[in-house]
Short mmCIF file of N, CA and C in Angstrom, two decimals:
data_model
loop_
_atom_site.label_atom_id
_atom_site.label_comp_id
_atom_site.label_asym_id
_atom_site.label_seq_id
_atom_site.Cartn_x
_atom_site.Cartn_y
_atom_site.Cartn_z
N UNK A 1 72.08 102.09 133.44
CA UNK A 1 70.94 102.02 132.55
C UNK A 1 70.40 103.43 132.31
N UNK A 2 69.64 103.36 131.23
CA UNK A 2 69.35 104.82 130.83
C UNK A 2 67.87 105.18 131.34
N UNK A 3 67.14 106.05 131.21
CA UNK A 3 65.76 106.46 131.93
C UNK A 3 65.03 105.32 131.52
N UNK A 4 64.86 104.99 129.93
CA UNK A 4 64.00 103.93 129.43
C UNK A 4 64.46 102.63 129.75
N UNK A 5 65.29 102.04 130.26
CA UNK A 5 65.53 101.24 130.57
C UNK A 5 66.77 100.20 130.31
N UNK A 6 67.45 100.76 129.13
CA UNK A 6 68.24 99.86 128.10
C UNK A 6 69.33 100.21 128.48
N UNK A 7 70.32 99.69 128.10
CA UNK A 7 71.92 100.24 128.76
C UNK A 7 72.59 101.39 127.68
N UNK A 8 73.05 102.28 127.81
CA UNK A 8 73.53 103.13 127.01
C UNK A 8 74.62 102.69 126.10
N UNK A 9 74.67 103.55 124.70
CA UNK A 9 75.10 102.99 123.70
C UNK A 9 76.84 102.79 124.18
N UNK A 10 77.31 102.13 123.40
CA UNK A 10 79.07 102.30 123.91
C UNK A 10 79.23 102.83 122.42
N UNK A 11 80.39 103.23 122.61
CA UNK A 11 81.56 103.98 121.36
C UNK A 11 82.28 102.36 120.96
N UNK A 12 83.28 102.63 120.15
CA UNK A 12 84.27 102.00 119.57
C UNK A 12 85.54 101.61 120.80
N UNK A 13 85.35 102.53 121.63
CA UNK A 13 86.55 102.82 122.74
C UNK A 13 85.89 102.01 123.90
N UNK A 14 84.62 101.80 123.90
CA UNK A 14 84.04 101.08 125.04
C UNK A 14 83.84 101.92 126.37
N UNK A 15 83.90 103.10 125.75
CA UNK A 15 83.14 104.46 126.87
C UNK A 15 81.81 104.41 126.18
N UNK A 16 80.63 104.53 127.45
CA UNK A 16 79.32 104.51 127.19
C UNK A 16 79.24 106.24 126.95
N UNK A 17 78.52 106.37 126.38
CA UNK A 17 77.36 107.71 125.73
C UNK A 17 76.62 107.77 126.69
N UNK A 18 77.25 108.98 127.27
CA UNK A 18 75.88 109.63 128.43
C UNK A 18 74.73 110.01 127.39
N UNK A 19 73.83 110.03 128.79
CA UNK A 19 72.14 110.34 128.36
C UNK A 19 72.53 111.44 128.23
N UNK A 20 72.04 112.21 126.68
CA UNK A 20 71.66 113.65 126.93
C UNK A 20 72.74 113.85 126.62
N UNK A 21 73.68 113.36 125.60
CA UNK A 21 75.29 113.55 125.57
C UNK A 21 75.24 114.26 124.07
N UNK A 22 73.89 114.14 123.47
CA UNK A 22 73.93 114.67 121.64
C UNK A 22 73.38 113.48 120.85
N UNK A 23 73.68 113.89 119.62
CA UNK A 23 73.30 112.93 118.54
C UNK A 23 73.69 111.84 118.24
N UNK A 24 74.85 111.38 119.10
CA UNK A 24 75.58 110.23 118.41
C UNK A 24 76.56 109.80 119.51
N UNK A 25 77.38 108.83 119.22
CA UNK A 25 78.55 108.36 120.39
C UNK A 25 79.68 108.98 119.88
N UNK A 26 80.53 109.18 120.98
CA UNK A 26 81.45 110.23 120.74
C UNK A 26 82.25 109.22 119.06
N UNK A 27 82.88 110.39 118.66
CA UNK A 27 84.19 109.68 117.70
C UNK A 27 82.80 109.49 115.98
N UNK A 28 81.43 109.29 116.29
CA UNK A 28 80.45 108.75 115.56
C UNK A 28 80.61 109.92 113.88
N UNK A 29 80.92 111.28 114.16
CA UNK A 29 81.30 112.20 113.45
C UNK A 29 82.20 111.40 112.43
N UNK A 30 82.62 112.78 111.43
CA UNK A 30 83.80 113.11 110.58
C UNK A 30 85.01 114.16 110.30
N UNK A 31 84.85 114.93 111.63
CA UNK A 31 86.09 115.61 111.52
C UNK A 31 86.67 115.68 112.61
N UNK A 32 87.85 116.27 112.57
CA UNK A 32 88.32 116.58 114.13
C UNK A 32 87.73 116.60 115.14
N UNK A 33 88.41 116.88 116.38
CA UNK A 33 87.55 117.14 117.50
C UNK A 33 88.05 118.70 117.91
N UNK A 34 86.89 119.03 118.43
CA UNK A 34 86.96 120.97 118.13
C UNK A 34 86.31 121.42 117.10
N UNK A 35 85.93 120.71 116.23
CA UNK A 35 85.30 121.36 115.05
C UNK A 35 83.60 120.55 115.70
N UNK A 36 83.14 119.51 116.76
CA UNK A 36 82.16 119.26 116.78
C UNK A 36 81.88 117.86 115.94
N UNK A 37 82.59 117.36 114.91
CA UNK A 37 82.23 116.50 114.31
C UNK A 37 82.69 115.21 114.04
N UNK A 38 83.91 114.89 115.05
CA UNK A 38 84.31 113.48 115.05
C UNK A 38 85.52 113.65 116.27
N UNK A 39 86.56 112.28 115.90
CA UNK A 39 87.37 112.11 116.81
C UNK A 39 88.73 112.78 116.21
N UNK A 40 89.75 112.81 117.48
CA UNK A 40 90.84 113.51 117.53
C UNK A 40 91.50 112.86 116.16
N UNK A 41 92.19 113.40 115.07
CA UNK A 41 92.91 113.67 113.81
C UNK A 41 92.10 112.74 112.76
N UNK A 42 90.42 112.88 113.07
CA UNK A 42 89.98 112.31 111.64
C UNK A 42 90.16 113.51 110.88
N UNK A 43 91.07 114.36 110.87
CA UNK A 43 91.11 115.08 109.41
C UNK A 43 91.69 114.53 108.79
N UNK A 44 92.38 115.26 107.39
CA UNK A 44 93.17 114.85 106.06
C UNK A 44 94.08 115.27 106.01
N UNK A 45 94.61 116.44 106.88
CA UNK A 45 95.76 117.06 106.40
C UNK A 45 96.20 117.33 107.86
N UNK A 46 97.46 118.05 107.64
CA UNK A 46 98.31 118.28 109.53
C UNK A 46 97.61 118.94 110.16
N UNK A 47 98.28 118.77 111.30
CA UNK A 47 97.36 119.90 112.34
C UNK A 47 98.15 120.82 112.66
N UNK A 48 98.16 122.52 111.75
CA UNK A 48 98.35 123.49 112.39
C UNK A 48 98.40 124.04 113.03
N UNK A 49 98.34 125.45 113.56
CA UNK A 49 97.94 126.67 114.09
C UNK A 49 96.67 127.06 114.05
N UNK A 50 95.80 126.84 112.69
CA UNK A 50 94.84 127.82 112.44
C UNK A 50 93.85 126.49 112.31
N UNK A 51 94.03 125.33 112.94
CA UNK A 51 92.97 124.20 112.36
C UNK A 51 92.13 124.29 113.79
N UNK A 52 91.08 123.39 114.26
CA UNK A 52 89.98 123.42 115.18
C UNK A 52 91.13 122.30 116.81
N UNK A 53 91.58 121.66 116.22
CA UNK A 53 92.21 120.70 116.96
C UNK A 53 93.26 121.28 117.69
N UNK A 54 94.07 122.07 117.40
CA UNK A 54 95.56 123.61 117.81
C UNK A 54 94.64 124.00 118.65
N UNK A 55 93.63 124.95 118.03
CA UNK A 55 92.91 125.90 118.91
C UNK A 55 92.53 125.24 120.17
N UNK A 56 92.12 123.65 119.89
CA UNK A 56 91.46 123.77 121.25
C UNK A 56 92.66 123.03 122.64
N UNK A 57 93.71 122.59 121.54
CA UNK A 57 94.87 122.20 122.80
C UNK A 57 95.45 123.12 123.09
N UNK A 58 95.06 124.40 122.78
CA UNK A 58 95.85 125.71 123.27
C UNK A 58 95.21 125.98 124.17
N UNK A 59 93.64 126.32 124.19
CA UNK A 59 92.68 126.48 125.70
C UNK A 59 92.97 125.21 126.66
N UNK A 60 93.31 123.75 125.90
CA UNK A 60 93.90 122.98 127.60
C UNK A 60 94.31 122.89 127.75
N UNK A 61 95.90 123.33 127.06
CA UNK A 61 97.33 123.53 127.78
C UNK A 61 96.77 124.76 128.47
N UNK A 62 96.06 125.56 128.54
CA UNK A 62 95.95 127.02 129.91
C UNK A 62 95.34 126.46 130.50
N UNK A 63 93.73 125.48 130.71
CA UNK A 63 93.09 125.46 131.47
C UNK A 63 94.06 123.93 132.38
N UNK A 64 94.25 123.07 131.79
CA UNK A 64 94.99 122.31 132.34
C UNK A 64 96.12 121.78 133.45
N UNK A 65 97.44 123.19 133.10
CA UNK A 65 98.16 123.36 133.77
C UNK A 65 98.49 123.33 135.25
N UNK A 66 98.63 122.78 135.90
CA UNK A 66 98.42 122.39 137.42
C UNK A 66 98.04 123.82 138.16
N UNK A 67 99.34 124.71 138.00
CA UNK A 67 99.07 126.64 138.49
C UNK A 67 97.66 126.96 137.98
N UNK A 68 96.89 127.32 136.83
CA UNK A 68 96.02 127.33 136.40
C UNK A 68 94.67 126.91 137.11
N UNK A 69 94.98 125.69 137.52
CA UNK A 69 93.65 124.72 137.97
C UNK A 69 93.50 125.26 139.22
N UNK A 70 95.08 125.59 140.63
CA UNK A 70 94.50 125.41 141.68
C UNK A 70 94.43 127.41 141.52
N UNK A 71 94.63 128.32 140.81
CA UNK A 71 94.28 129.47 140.73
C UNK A 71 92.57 129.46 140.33
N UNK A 72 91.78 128.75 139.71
CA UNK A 72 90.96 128.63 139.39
C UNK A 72 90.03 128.17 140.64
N UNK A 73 90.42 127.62 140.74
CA UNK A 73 89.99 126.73 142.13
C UNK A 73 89.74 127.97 143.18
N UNK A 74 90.77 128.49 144.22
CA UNK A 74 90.84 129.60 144.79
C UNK A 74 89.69 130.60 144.63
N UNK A 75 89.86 131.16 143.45
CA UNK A 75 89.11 132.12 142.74
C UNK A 75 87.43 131.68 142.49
N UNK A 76 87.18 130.50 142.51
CA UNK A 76 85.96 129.69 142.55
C UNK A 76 85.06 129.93 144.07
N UNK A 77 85.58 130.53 144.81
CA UNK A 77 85.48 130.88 145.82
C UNK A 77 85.15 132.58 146.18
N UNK A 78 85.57 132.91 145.63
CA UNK A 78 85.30 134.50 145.49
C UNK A 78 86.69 135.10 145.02
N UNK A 79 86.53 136.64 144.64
CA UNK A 79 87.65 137.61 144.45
C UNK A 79 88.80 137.36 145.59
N UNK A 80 89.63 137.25 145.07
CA UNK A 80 91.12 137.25 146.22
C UNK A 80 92.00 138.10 145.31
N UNK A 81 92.63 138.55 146.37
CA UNK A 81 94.08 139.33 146.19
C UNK A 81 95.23 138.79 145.95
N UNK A 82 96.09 139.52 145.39
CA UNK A 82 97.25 138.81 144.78
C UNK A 82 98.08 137.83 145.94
N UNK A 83 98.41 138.55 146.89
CA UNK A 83 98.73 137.91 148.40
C UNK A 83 97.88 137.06 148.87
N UNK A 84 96.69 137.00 148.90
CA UNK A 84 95.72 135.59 149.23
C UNK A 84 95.88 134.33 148.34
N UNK A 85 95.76 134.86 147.10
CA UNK A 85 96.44 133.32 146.31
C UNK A 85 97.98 133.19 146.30
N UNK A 86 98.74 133.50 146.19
CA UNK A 86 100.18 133.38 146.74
C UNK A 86 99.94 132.28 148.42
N UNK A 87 99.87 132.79 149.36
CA UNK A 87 99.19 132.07 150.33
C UNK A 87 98.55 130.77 150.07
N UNK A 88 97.28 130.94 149.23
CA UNK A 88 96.75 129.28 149.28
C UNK A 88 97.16 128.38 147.96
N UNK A 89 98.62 128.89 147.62
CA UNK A 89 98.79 127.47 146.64
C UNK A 89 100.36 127.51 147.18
N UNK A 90 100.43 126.58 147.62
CA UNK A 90 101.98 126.29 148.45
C UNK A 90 103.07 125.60 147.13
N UNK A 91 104.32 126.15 147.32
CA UNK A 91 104.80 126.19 145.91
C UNK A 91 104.79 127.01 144.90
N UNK A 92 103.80 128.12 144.62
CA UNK A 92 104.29 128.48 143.74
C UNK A 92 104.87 129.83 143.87
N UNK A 93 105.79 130.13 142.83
CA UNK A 93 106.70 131.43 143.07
C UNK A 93 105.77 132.54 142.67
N UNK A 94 106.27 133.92 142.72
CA UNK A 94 105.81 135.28 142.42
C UNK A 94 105.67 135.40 141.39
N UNK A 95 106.63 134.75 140.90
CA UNK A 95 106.90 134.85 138.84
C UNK A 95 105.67 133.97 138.24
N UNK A 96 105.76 132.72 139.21
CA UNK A 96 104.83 131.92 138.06
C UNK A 96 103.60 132.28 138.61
N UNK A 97 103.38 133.07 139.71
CA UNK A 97 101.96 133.16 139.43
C UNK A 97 101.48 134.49 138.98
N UNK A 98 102.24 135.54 139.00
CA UNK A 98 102.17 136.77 137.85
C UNK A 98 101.65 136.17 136.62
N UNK A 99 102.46 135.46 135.70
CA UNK A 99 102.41 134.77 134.32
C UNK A 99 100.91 134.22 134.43
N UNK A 100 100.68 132.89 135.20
CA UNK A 100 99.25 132.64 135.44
C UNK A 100 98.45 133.64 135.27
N UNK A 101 97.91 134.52 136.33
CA UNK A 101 97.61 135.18 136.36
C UNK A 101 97.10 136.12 135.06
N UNK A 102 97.85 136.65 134.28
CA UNK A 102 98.26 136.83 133.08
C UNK A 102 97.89 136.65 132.32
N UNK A 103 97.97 134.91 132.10
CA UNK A 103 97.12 134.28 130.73
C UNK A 103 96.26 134.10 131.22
N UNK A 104 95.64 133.79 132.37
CA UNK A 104 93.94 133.41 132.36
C UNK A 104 93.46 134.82 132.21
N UNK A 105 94.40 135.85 132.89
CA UNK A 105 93.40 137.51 132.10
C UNK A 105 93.21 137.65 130.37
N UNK A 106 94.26 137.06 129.99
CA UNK A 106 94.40 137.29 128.64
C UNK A 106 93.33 136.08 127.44
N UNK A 107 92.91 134.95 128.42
CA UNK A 107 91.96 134.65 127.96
C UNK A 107 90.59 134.49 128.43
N UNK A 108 90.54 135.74 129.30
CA UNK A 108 89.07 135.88 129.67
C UNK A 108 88.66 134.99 130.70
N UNK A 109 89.16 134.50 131.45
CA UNK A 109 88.89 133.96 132.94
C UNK A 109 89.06 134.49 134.15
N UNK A 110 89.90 135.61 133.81
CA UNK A 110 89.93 136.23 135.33
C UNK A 110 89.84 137.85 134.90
N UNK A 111 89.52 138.64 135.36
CA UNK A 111 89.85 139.88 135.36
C UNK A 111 90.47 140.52 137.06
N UNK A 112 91.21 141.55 136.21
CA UNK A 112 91.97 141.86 137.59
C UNK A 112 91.34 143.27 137.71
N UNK A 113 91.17 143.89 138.95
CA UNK A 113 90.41 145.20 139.49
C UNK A 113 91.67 145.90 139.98
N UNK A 114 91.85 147.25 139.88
CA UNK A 114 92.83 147.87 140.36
C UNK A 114 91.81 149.20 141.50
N UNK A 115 92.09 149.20 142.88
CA UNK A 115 91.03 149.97 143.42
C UNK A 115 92.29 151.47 143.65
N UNK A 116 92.14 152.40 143.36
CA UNK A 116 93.00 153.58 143.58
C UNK A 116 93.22 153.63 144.64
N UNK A 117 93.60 153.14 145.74
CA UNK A 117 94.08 153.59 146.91
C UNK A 117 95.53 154.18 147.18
N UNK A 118 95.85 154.34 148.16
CA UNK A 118 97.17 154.27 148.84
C UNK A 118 97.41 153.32 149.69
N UNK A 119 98.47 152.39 149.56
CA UNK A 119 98.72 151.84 148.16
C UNK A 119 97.62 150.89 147.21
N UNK A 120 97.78 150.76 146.13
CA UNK A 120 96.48 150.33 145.44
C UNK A 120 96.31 148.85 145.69
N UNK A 121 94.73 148.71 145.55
CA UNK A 121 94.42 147.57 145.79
C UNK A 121 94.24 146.50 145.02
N UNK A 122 94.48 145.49 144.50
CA UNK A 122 93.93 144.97 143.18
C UNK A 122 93.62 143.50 143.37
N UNK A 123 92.34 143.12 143.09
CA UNK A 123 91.74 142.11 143.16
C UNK A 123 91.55 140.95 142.05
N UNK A 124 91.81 139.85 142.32
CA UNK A 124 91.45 139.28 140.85
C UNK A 124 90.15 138.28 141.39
N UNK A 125 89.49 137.84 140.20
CA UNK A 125 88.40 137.81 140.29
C UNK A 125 87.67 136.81 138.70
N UNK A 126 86.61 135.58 138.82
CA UNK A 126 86.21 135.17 137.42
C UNK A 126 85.36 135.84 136.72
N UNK A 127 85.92 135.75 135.78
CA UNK A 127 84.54 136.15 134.18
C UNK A 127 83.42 135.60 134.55
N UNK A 128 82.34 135.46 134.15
CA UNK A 128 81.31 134.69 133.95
C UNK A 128 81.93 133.41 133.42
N UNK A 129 82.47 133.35 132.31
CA UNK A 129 83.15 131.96 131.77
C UNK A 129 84.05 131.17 132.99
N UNK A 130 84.62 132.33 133.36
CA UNK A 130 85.70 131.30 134.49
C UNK A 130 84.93 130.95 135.24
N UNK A 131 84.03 131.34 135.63
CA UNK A 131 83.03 130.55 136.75
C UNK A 131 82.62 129.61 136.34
N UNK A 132 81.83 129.31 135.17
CA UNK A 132 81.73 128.08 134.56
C UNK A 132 82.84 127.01 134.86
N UNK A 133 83.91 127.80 134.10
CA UNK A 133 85.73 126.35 134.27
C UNK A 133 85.80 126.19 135.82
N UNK A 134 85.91 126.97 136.75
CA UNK A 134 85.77 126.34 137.81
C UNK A 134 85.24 125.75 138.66
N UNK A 135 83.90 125.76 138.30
CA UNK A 135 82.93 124.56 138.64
C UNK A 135 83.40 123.19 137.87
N UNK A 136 84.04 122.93 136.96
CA UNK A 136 84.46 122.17 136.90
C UNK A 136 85.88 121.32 137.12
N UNK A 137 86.89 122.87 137.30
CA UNK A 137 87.75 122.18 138.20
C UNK A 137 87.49 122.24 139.50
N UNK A 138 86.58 122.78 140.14
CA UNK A 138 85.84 121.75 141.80
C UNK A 138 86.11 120.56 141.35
N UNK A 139 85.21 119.95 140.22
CA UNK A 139 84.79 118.50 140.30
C UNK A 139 86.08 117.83 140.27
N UNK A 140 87.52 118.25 139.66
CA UNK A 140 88.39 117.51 139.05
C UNK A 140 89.63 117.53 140.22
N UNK A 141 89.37 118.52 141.33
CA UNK A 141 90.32 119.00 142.43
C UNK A 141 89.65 117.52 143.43
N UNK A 142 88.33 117.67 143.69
CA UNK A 142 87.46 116.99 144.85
C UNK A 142 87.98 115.20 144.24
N UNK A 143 87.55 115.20 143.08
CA UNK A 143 88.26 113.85 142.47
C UNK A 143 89.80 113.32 142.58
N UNK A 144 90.35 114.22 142.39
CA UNK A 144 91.92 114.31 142.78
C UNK A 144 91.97 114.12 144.55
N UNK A 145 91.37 114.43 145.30
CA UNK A 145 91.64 114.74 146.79
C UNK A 145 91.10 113.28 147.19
N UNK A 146 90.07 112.79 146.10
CA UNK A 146 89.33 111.34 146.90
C UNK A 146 90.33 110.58 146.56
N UNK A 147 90.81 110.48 145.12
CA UNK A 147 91.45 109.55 144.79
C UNK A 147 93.41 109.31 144.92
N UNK A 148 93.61 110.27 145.64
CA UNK A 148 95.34 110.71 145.84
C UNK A 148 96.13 109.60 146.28
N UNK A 149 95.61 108.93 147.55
CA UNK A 149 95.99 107.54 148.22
C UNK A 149 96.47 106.76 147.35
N UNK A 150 95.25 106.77 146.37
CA UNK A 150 95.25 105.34 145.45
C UNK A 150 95.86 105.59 144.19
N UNK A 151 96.34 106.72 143.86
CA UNK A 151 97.35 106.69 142.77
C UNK A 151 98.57 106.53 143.37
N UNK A 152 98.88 107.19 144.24
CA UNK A 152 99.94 107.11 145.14
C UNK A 152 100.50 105.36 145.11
N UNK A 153 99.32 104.90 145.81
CA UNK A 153 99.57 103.23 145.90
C UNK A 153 100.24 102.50 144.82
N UNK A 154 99.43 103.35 143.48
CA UNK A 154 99.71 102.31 142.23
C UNK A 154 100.84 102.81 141.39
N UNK A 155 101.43 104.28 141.92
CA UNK A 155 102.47 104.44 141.71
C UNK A 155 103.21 103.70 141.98
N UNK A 156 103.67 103.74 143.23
CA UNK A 156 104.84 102.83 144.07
C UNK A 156 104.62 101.02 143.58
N UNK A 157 103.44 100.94 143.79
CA UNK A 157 103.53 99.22 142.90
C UNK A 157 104.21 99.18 141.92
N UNK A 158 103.82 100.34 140.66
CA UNK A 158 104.25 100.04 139.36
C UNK A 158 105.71 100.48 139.49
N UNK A 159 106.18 101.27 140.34
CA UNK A 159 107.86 101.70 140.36
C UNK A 159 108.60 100.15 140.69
N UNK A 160 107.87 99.43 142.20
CA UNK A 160 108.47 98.84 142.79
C UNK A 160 108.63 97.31 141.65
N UNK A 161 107.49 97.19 140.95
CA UNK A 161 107.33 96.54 139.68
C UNK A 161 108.86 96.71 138.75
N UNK A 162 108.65 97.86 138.05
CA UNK A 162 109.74 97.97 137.17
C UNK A 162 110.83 97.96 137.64
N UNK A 163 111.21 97.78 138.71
CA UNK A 163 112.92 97.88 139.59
C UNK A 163 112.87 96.53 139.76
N UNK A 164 112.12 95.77 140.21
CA UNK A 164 111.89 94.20 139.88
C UNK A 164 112.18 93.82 138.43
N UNK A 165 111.52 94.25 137.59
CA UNK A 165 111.76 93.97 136.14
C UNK A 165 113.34 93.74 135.71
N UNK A 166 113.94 95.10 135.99
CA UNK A 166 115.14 95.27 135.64
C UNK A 166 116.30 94.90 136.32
N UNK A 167 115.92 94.71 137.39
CA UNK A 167 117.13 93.85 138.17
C UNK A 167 117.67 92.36 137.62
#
């Protein structure tokens, strides 16, 4: 229920409209989504490169990416060194986390510090923005960690399901 008392509006999809969510229920718009004004391909024409809908599956194919999330994560924590995150994400190689690394510098989530030493030191570290994204992948890591069991579970049902099916 909402502060005043009434139950919050639902969408078309039968997801309720948080309090404090804007003007309208999601999808309630007329254009894309990314442009602010409706749901995913109410436009008229394809979806490019240069349209609102590209742009923004290009920021969640980076922010998304499993490497991405638990580098984010890490780093949500304070500045670490290239060898400290190597260390706390088990699995991944040198290469892929160079590349990581990389594109979240290249889109403004991490910056990397180079300290002149012998030999040099270099720290990576969030933007102001990446601090933002990783407060929210906390929420989506801590959600993942509660709920792991139970996908797990409904994996194996639904496998053990379809091998039933097809036999």
């Amino acid at each position: 229920m909402t502060e005043e008392g009434t139950l919050p509006r639902v969408t078309h999809t039968g997801v309720p409209t948080p309090t404090g969510a804007g003007p309208g229920p999601i999808g309630a718009g007329t254009g894309p989504i990314g442009a602010g004004t409706g749901p995913i391909g109410a436009g008229t024409g394809p979806i490019g490169a240069g349209t609102p809908t590209c742009q923004l599956r290009d920021v969640l194919d980076r922010v998304g990416d499993k490497w991405s999330v638990l580098v984010m994560a890490l780093l949500g924590a304070g500045p670490r060194r290239y060898s400290e995150l190597q260390r706390g994400i088990e699995g991944i190689s040198q290469r892929m986390l160079t590349l990581t690394l990389r594109s979240l510098e290249r889109d403004g989530l991490v910056v990397r510090t180079v300290t002149p030493t012998s030999p040099p030191r270099v720290d990576y570290s969030l933007t102001p923005v990446g601090a933002t994204l990783a407060t929210e992948v906390g929420s989506l890591i801590r959600w993942a960690e509660a709920h792991r069991e139970y996908v797990a579970e409904s994996r194996f049902h639904y496998d053990t399901r379809e091998t039933e099916e097809t036999a």
